[in-house]
XYZ file of C-alpha atoms in Angstrom:
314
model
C 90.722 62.163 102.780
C 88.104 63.171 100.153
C 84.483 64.039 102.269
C 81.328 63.309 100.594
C 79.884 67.391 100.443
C 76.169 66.919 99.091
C 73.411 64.454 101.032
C 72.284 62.269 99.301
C 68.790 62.135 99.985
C 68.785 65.657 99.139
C 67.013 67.632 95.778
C 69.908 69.527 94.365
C 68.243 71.148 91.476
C 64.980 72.733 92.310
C 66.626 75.574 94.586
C 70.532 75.130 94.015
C 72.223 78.630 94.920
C 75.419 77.339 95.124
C 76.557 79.296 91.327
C 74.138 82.829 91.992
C 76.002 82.988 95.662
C 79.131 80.972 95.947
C 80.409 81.752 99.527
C 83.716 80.216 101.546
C 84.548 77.073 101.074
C 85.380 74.889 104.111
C 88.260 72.142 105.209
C 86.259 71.428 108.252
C 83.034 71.539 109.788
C 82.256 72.506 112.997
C 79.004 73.334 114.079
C 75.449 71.940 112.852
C 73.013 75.205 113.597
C 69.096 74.487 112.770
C 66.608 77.056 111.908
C 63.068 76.963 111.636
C 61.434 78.697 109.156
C 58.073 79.747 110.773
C 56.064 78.844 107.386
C 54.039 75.620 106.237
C 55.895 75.654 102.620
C 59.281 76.166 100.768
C 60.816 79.188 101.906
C 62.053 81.635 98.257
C 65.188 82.928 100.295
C 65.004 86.077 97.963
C 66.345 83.865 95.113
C 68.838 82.186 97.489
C 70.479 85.819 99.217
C 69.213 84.128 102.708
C 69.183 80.666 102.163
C 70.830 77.803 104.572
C 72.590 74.806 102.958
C 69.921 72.466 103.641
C 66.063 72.745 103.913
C 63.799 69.809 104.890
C 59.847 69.799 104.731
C 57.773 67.233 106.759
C 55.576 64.855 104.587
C 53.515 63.895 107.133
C 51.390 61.353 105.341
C 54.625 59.645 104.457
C 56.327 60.656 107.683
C 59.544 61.572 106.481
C 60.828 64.870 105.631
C 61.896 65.840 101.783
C 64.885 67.516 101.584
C 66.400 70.324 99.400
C 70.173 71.319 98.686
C 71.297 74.808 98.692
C 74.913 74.891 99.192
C 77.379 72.049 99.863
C 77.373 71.577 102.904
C 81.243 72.564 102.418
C 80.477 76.124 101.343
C 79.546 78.899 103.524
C 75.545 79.778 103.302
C 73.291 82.633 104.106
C 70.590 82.317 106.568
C 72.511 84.328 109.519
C 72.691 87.672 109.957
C 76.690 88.948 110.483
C 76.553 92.505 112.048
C 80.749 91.972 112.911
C 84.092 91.551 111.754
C 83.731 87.979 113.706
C 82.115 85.669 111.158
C 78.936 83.976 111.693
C 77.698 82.150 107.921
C 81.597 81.409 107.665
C 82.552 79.685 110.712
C 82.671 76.285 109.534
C 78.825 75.719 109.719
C 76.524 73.698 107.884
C 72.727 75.421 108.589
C 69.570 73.655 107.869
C 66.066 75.270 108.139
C 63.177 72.806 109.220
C 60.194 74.128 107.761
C 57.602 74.651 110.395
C 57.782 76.335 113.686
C 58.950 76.835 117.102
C 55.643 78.705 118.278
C 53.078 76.257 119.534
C 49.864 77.082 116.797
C 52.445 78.455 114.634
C 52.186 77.144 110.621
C 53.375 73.879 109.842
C 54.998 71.198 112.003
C 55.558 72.651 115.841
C 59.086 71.266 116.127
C 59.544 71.538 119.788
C 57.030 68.359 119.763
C 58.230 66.855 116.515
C 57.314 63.304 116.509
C 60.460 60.600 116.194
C 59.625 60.040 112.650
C 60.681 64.080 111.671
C 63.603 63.741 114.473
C 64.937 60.809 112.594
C 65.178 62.790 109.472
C 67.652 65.558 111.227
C 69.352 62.420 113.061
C 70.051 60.945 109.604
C 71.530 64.283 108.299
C 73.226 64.828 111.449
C 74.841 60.827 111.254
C 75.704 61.321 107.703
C 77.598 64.248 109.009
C 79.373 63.173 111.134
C 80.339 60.204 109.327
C 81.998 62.309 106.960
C 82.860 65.828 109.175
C 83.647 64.509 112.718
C 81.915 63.039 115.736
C 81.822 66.352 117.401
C 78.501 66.689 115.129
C 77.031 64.359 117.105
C 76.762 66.492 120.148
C 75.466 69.551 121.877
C 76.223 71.822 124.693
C 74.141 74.457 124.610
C 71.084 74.983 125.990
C 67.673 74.562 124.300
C 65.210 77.279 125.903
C 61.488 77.708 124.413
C 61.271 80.851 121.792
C 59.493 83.111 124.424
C 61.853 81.656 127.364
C 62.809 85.404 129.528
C 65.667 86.683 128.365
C 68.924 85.707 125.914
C 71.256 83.893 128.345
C 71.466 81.183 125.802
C 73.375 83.228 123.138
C 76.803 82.814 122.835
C 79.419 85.266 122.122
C 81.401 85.839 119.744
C 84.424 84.518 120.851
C 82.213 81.600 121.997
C 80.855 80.806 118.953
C 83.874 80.748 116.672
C 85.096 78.115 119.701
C 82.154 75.870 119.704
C 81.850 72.263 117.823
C 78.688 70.409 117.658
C 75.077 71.133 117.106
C 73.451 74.570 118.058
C 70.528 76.469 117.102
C 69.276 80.034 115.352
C 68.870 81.141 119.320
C 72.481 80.310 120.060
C 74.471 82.687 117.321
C 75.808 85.908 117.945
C 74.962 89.300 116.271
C 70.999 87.670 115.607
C 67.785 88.249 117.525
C 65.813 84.938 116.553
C 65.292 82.044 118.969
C 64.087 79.489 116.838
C 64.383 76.531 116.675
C 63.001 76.562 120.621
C 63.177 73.726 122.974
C 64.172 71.283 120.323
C 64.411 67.932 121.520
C 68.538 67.896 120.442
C 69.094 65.053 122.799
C 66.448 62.502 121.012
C 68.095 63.831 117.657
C 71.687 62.078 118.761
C 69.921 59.205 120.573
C 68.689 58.415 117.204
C 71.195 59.566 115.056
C 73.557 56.964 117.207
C 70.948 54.400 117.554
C 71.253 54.105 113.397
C 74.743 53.594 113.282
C 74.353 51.181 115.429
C 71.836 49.465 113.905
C 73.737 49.217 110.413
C 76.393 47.289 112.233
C 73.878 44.211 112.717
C 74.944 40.913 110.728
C 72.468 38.613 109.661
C 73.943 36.134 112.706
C 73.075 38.965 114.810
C 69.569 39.101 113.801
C 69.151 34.867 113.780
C 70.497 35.151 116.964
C 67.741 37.227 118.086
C 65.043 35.227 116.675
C 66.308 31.597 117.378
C 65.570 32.997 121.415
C 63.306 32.097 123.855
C 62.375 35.308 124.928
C 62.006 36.147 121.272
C 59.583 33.699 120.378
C 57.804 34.829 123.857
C 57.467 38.302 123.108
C 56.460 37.719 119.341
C 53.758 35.737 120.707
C 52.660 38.181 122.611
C 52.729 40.633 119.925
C 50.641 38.254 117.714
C 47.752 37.988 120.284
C 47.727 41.186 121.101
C 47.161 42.924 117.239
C 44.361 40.458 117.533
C 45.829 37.699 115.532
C 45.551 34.794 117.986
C 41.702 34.405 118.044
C 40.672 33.567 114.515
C 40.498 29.520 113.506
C 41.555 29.164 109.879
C 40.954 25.055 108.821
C 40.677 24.533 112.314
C 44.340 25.561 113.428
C 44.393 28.864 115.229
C 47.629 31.318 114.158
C 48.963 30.956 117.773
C 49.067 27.338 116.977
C 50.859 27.641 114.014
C 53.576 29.768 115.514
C 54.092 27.434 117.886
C 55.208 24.907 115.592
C 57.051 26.988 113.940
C 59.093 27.690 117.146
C 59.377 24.161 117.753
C 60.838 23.550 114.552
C 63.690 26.143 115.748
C 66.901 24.599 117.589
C 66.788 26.895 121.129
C 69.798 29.130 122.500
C 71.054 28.033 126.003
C 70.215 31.523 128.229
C 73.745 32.336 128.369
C 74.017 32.808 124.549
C 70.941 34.632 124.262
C 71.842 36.868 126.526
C 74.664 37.118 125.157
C 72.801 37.681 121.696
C 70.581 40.648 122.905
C 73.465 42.112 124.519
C 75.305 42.533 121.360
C 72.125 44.195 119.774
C 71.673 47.114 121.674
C 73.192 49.684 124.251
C 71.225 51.510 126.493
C 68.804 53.373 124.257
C 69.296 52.072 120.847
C 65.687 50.045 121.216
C 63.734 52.045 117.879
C 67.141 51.664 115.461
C 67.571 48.073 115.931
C 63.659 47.263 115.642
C 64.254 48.789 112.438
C 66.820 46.700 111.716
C 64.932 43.599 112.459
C 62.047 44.703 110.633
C 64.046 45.561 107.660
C 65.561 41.594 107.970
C 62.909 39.815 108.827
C 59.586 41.311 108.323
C 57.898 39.425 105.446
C 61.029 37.121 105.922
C 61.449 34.067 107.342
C 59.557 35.353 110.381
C 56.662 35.310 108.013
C 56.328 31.318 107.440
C 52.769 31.225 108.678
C 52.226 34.478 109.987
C 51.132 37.382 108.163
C 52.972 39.412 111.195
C 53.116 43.207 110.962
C 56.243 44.721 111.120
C 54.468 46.998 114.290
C 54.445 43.880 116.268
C 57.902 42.868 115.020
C 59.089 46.033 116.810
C 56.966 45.316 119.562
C 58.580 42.286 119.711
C 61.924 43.192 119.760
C 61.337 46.418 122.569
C 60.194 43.320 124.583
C 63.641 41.604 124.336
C 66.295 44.522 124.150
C 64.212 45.690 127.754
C 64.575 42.485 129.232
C 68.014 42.097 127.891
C 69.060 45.079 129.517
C 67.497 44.754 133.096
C 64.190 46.436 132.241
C 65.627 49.799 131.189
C 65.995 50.455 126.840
């Protein structure tokens, strides 16, 4: 089986190290270990002698984080230090380095709090990986302590380390003193990293599904009038008026198919991925007859249903 080895999202040219430092190339990957960088800007890595195979750097206007290629992610990197005979770049680890910080007033993003929107980004890295590497990628168990948390008990030894699959952190490798990336929220990073692949599983019956309900229409409504678009008249026919024809003009689910329906859209807390996916199918769709309905209170919407849909718990 052939594994995809660069990201796609990611800039392989401006700071590609890959030729100046080729390290060990890998067969497997075991571990995803973050860094943060504890800077507002793109680290130089002394011409690429320390650098990671991955960087990413928030764009917080856009809210999404722009990502750089180092190393393959199948090639052994820099950014650790390796005091031993035990191997700590070369165990079968890809290493990113979030630019920002794990020290709360520190420069750049404070990771620790990262909003979803920067958590996403990792979670789509971390997905991609494990769609191609193994779902071991997709989990953690190792314990995320603060930067300044009393002493190391988090580290793990050698023997440890070259035994562990999954995600992990600067804090956790042997033979280094760093902590970052802190109290990352690792857990949210999965949740969403699981949510997506969930969410690119949705057919377009899903989604009709979905909106041909009753509790759809309901919530949607309720969206509407609360982004303020119920009050205005336009030619005398108020927008809340016009959604309700539209509804009308809709055949209705019985409530054992659309429960049925919202089931199949989500499990447990998969509530932001497949808002996105119903935004991405239906905002300035067919949702959009008479509305002019931001896709906000689309996902508003739809975090209405999947709760209900679940017994009150996304």
């Amino acid at each position: 089986m052939t594994r995809a080895t660069l990201f796609p999202p990611a800039n392989r040219t401006a700071q590609w190290f890959a030729s100046a430092y080729p390290g060990a190339t890998f067969d497997s990957i075991e571990k995803l270990l973050l860094h943060t960088t504890e800077g507002s800007g793109w680290p130089g890595y002394s011409g690429g002698a320390i650098a990671p195979n991955l960087t990413a750097l928030p764009d917080t206007a856009n809210r999404k984080l722009v990502w750089r290629h180092h190393f393959p992610v199948s090639m052994s990197s820099r950014a650790l230090a390796h005091t031993r005979t035990q191997p700590t770049n070369g165990d079968h680890v890809v290493q990113v380095e979030l630019i920002g910080t794990c020290v709360p007033g520190g420069p750049g993003l404070y990771w620790p709090g990262a909003p979803d929107w920067a958590l996403e980004g990792v979670a789509e890295l971390a997905g991609w990986l494990a769609d191609e590497w193994g779902g071991h990628l997709l989990t953690s168990a190792v314990t995320w302590l603060a930067y300044n948390a009393p002493g190391d008990g988090q580290r793990l030894s050698d023997s440890a380390y070259n035994a562990y699959r999954g995600i992990l952190g600067h804090e956790h490798a042997p033979q280094n003193d760093h902590r970052d990336p802190g109290a990352l929220n690792v857990a949210r990073i999965i949740e969403l990293a699981r949510g997506n692949a969930v969410a690119r599983t949705l057919t377009d019956d899903d989604i009709a599904a979905l909106a041909e309900s009753t509790v759809f229409r309901s919530a949607i409504t309720n969206a509407v009038w609360r982004a303020g678009w119920g009050g205005p008249k336009q030619g005398g026919v108020t927008e809340f008026a016009d959604w309700r024809l539209w509804a009308a003009s809709r055949p209705e689910l019985a409530a054992e198919a659309n429960a049925a329906a919202v089931a199949a859209l989500t499990r447990g807390p998969l509530v932001e991925a497949v808002a996105d996916a119903v935004v991405a199918k239906l905002g300035g769709g067919q949702l959009n007859v008479t509305l002019s309905l931001a896709p906000q209170a689309i996902k508003d919407a739809v975090r209405e249903v999947l709760t209900e849909g679940t017994g009150g718990t996304p």
